[in-house]
XYZ file of C-alpha atoms in Angstrom:
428
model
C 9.749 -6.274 23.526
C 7.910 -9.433 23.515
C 4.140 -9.547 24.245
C 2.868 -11.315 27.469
C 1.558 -14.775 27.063
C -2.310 -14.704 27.552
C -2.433 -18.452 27.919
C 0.587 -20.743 28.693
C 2.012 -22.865 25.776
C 0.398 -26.226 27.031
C -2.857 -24.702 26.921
C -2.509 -23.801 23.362
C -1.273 -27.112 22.514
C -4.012 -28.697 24.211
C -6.502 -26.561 21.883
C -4.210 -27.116 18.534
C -4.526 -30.295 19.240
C -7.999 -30.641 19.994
C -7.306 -33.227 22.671
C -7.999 -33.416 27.126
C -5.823 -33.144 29.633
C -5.963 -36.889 30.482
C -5.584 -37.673 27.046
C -2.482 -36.201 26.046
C -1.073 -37.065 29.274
C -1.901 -40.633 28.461
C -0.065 -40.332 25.279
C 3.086 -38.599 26.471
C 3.105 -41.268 29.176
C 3.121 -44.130 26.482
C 5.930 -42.422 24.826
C 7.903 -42.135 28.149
C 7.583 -45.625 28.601
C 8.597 -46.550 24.442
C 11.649 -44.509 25.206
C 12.978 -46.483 28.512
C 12.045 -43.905 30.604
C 9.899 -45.787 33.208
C 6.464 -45.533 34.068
C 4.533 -42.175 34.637
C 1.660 -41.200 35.790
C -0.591 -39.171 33.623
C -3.398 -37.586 36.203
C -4.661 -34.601 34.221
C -4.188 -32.281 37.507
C -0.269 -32.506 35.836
C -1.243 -29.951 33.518
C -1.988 -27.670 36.135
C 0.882 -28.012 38.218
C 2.917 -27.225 34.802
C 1.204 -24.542 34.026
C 1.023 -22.768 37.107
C 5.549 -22.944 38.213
C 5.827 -26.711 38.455
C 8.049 -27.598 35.746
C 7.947 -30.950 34.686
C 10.560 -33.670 34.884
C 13.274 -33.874 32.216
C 12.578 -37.284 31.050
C 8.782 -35.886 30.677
C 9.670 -33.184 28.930
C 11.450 -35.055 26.434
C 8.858 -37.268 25.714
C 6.834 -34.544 25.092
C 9.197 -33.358 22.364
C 9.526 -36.815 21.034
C 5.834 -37.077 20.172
C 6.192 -33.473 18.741
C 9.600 -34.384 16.677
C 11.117 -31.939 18.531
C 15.057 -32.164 19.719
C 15.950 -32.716 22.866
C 19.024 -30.421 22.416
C 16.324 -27.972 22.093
C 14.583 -28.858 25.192
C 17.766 -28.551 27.064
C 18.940 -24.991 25.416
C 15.439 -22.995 25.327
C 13.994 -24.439 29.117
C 10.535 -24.987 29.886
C 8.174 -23.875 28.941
C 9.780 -21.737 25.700
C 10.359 -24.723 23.376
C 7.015 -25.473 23.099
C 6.983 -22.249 21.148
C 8.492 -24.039 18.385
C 4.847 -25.831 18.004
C 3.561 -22.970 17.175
C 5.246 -21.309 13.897
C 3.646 -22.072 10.608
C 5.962 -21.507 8.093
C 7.061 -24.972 7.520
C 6.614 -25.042 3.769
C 9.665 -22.658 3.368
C 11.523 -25.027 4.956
C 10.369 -28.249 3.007
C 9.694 -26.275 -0.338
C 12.244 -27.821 -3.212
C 15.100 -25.977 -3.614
C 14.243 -25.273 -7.192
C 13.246 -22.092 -8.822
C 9.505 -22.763 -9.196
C 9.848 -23.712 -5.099
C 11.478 -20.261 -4.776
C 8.868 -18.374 -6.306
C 6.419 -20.491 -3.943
C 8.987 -19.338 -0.809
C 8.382 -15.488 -1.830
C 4.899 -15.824 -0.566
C 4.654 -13.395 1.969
C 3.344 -14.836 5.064
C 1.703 -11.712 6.125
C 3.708 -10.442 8.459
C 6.540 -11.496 11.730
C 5.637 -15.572 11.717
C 6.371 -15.790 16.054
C 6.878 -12.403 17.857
C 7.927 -14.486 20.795
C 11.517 -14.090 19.613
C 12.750 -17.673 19.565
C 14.813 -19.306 17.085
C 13.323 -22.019 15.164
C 15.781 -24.066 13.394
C 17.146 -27.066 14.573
C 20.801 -27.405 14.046
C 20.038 -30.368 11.708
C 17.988 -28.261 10.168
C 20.454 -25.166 9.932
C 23.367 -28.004 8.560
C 20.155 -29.384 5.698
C 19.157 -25.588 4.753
C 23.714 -24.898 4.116
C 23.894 -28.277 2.459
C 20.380 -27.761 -0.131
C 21.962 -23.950 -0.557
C 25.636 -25.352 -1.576
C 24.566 -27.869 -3.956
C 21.551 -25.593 -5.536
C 21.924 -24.974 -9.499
C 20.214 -22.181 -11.209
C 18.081 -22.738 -13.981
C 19.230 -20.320 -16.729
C 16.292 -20.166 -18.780
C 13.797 -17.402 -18.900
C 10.500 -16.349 -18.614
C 8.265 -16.743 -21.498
C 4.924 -15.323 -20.108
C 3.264 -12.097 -19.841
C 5.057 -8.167 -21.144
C 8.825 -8.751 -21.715
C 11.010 -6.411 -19.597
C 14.740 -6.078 -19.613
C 17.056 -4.676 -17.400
C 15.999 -1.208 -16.679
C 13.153 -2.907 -14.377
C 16.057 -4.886 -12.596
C 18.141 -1.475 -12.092
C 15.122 -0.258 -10.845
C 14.936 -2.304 -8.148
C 18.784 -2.849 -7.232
C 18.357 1.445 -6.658
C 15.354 1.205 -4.654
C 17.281 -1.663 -2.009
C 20.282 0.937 -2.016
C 18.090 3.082 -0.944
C 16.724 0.929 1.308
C 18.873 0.014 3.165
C 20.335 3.773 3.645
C 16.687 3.894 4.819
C 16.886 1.034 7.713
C 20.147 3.259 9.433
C 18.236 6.392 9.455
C 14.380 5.526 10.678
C 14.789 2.065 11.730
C 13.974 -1.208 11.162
C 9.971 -1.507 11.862
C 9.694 1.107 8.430
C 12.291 -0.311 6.736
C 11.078 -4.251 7.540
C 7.441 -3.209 6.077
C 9.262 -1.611 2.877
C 11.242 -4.819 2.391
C 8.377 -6.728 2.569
C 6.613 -4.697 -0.244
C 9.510 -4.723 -2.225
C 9.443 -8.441 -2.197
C 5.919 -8.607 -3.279
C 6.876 -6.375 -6.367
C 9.439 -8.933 -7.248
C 7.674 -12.076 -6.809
C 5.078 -10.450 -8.346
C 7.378 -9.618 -11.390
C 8.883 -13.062 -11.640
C 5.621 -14.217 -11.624
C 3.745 -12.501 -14.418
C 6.369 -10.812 -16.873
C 8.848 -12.108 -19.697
C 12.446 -11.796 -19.343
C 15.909 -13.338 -20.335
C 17.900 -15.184 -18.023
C 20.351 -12.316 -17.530
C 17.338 -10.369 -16.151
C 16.235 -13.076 -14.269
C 19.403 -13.388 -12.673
C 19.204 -9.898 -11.016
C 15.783 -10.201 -10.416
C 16.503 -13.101 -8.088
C 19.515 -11.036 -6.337
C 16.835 -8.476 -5.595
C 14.697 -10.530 -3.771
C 17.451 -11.910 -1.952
C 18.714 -9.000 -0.764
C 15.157 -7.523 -0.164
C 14.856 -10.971 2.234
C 17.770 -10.510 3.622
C 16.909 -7.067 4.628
C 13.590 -7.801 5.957
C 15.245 -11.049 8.291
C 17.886 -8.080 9.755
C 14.956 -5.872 10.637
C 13.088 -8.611 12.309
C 16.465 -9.618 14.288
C 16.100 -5.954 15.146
C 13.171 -6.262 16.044
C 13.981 -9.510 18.296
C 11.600 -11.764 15.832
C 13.466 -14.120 15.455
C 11.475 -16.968 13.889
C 10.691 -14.403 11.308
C 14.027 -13.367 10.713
C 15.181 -17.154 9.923
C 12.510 -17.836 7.934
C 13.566 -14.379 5.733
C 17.332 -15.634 5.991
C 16.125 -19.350 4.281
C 14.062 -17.345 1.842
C 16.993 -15.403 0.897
C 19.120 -18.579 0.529
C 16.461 -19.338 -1.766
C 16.579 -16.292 -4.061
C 20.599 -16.448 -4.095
C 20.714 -20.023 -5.018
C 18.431 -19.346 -7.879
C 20.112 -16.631 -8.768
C 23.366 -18.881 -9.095
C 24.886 -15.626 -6.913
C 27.472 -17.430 -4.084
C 28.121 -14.202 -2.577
C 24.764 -12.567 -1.640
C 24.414 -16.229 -0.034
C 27.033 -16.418 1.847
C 26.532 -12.689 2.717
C 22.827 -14.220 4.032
C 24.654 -16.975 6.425
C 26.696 -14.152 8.125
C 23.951 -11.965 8.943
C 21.958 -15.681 10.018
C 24.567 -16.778 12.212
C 25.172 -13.437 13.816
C 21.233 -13.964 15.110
C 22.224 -17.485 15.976
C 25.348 -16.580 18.656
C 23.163 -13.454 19.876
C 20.722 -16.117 20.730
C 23.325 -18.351 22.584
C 24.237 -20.828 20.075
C 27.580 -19.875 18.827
C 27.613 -23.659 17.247
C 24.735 -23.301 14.722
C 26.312 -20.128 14.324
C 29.862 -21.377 13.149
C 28.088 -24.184 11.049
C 26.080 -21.720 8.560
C 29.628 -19.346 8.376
C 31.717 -22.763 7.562
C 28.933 -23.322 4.434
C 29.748 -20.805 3.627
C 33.562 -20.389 3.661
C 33.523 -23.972 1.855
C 32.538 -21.993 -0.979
C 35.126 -18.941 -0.353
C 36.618 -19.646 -3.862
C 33.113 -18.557 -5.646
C 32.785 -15.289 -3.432
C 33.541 -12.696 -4.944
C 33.568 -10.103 -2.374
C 36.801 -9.313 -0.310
C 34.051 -7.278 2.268
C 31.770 -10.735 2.506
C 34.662 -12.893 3.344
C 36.098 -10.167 5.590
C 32.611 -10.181 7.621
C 32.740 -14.158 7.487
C 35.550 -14.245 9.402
C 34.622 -11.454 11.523
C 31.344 -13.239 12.499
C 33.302 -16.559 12.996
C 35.468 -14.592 15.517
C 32.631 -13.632 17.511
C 30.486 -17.128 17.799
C 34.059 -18.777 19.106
C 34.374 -15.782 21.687
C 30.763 -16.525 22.956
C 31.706 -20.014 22.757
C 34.901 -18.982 25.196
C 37.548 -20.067 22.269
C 40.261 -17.448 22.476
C 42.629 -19.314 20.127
C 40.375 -19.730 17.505
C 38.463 -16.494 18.014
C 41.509 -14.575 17.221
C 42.288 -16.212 14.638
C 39.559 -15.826 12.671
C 40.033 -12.247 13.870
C 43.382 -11.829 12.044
C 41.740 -13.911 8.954
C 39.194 -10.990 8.672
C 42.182 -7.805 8.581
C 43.605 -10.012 5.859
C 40.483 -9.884 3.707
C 40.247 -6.417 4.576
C 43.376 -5.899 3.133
C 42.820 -7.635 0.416
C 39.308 -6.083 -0.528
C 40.275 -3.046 -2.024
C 38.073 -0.137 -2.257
C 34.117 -0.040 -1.076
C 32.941 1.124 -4.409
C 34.573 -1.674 -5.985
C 32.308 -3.932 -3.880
C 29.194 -5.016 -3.351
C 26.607 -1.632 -2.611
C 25.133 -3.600 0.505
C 28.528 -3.820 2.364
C 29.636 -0.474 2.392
C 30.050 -0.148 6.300
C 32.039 -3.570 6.692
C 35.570 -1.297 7.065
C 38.985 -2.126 9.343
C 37.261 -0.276 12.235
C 34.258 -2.289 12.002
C 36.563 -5.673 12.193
C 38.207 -3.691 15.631
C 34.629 -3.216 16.703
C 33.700 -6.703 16.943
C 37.159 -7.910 17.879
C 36.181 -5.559 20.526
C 33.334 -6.916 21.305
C 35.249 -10.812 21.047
C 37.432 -9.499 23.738
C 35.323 -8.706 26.025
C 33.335 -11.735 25.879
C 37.102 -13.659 26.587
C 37.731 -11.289 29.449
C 40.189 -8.963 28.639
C 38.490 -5.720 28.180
C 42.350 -4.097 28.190
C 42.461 -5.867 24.729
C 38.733 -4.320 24.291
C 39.540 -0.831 24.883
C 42.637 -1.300 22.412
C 40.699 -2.344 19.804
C 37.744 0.199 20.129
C 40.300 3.033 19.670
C 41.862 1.334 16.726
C 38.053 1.477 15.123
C 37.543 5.011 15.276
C 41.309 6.256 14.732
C 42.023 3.634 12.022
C 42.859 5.370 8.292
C 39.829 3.031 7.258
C 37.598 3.783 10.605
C 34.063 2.487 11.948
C 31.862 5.750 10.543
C 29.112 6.080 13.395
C 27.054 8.199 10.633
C 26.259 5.226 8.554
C 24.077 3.466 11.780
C 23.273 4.675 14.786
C 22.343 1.068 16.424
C 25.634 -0.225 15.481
C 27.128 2.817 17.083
C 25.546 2.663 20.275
C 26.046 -0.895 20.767
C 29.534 -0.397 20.568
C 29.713 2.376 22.788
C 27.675 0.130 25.423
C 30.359 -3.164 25.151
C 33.304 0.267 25.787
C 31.610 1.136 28.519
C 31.305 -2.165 30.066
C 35.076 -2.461 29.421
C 35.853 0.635 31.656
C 33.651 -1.013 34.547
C 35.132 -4.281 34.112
C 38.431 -2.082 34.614
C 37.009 -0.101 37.479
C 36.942 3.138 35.798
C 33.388 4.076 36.739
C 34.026 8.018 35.344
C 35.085 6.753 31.559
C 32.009 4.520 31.866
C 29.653 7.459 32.421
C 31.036 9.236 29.643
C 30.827 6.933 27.251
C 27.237 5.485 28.705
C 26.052 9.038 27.223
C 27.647 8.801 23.972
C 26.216 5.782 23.739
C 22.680 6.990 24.931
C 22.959 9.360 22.512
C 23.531 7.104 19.438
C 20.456 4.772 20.753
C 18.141 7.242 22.389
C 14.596 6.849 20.842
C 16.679 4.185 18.087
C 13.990 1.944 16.460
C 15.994 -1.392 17.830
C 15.415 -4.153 20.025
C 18.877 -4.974 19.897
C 20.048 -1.650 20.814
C 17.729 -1.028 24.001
C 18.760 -4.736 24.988
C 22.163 -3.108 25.076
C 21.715 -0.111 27.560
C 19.722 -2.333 29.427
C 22.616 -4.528 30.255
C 24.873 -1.611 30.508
């Protein structure tokens, strides 16, 4: 899904940085030498060995990032040359805006469209542990607005209907149309919070829109495998939720964040936004949010190969299940977080650990379950599933029940509007 590079990374950092060959050799050299590293030599013909398959030394390559202020845990995880990607993303001021309402209204900017269609991650983990920490100690401000043509709630039910409808939207055509309908939405909002009148109950809900309208737009871009884009959506929607005072919709954000973060191979970063968020279980109000919580911190310890604590958390999540009560009861946006879905990704932990016996078990508990996974609601979901059951079979040798459900699931994802899901067949 990503494009092909026209010009390797060091080439555009060379331009960004309006600088030679020997010169920015010179410099990393100096910084390999500040940081103990020994002497190196900084020839300029090094650029071309890097750029053409030579890949440079470690110790080089974290000098490099040290100049940049990049991590060399990031060095290490991405490879050369794909963190010098993270050079590249311009959205910094969502990250360093205060977390304040006025710096929320700033964050709703639209940037214009997917920030790095590379799809690499951009947060640090000390940056995912600041963004939980400014989110957790946020405080709304409770006044309202006192400029431009008062409006009351009707325009805020507006809105809250069109997202429901929204999102109904993203499982039937897919998350390119529904990504650039999230993104107008937002612009309606911020546009509305910028230029009407309204009382602080209004402006409450007005904020929960645009968080949810974020929200939505970073799950399309996951989708979509932008995943720069889609973190800087999930911070914006941290944004909107803290302003909105609204503990739920926030910690509903970190769960959808840190399912991008273990998809992308970090099941850590991944378990330290869903921990911000269960430090604050007592002010969600959602029995489906804490459910998926739990579910989500199931599946980061299975891709960190923690069986203990992955089923754990699994049995955490059918007790807030339990406990939720019925779907209209809850939240609109969490209406296909059931008991199958929890057997559908303590599937899909299972498998990960290596038993796909366990697997199998649990993917006939989702659909047979009084409370079952409904394939209707997404078709993405649905297929991915049906591609993790089929890999079970293999794993178990049974190449005919793989086939059959390979088709099923070809049939959920065939011509599906998802990165994700053709990532799936592919590795089926």
């Amino acid at each position: 899904m990503s494009p092909v590079l026209v010009r390797h990374p060091l080439h555009e950092l060379l331009a960004r940085e309006q600088t030679t060959a020997a010169a920015y050799l010179k410099k990393v050299a100096d910084r390999h030498q500040a940081l103990g590293y020994g002497h190196m030599a900084y020839r300029k013909e090094k650029v071309s060995r890097w750029t053409t398959g030579t890949e440079p030394e470690m110790s080089a390559q974290y000098a490099m990032a040290d100049l940049h202020g990049i991590d060399t845990e990031e060095v290490r995880r991405r490879g050369w040359p794909d963190w010098l990607l993270l050079l590249f993303h311009d959205d910094r001021a969502v990250w360093e805006l205060p977390w304040t309402t006025a710096g929320t209204v700033e964050a709703l900017e639209d940037p214009g469209g997917p920030v790095d269609r590379r799809g690499f991650v951009i947060a640090s983990l000390g940056t995912l542990a600041a963004t939980g920490a400014h989110w957790a100690a946020a405080t709304p401000d409770t006044l309202g607005a006192t400029r431009g043509r008062h409006i009351g709630a009707k325009a805020a039910a507006l809105f809250e209907a069109r997202l429901d409808t929204l999102r109904h939207l993203d499982d039937e055509v897919g998350s390119t149309t529904a990504y650039d309908a999230a993104r107008a939405e937002l612009k309606l909002i911020r546009n509305t919070l910028k230029t009407k009148s309204y009382s602080s109950t209004t402006k409450r809900r007005l904020y929960e829109a645009a968080a949810e309208a974020s929200r939505l737009a970073g799950w399309c871009a996951y989708d979509g495998q932008r995943l720069a884009d889609a973190e800087t959506r999930f911070v914006v929607s941290l944004r909107a939720a803290a302003s909105a005072g609204n503990a739920t919709l926030g910690a509903s954000t970190l769960a959808f964040w840190a399912n991008l973060r273990y998809s992308d191979n970090d099941p850590y970063g991944a378990l330290g936004l869903i921990d911000r968020a269960l430090d604050n279980r007592y002010k969600i109000t959602s029995g489906r949010v804490l459910a998926m919580l739990h579910a989500r911190k199931a599946r980061a310890h299975s891709k960190a190969q923690e069986p203990t604590a992955a089923y754990r958390a699994i049995d955490a999540a059918f007790a807030a299940c339990d406990r939720a009560g019925p779907a209209e009861a809850d939240l609109p946006s969490m209406y296909w977080m059931t008991h199958g879905e929890v057997h559908e990704i303590a599937a899909s932990c299972a498998l990960s650990l290596g038993d796909p016996c366990r697997a199998l078990e649990h993917f006939d508990s989702a659909v047979s379950h009084d409370d079952p996974y409904d394939d209707s609601t997404e078709a993405r979901g649905a297929g991915i599933y049906l591609s993790r059951q089929a890999t079970a079979h293999l794993d178990l040798g049974d190449v005919d029940a793989a086939v059959e459900v390979a088709e099923h699931a070809l049939d959920q994802l065939g011509g599906a509007d998802s990165a994700r899901g053709s990532s799936a067949l592919i590795d089926l």
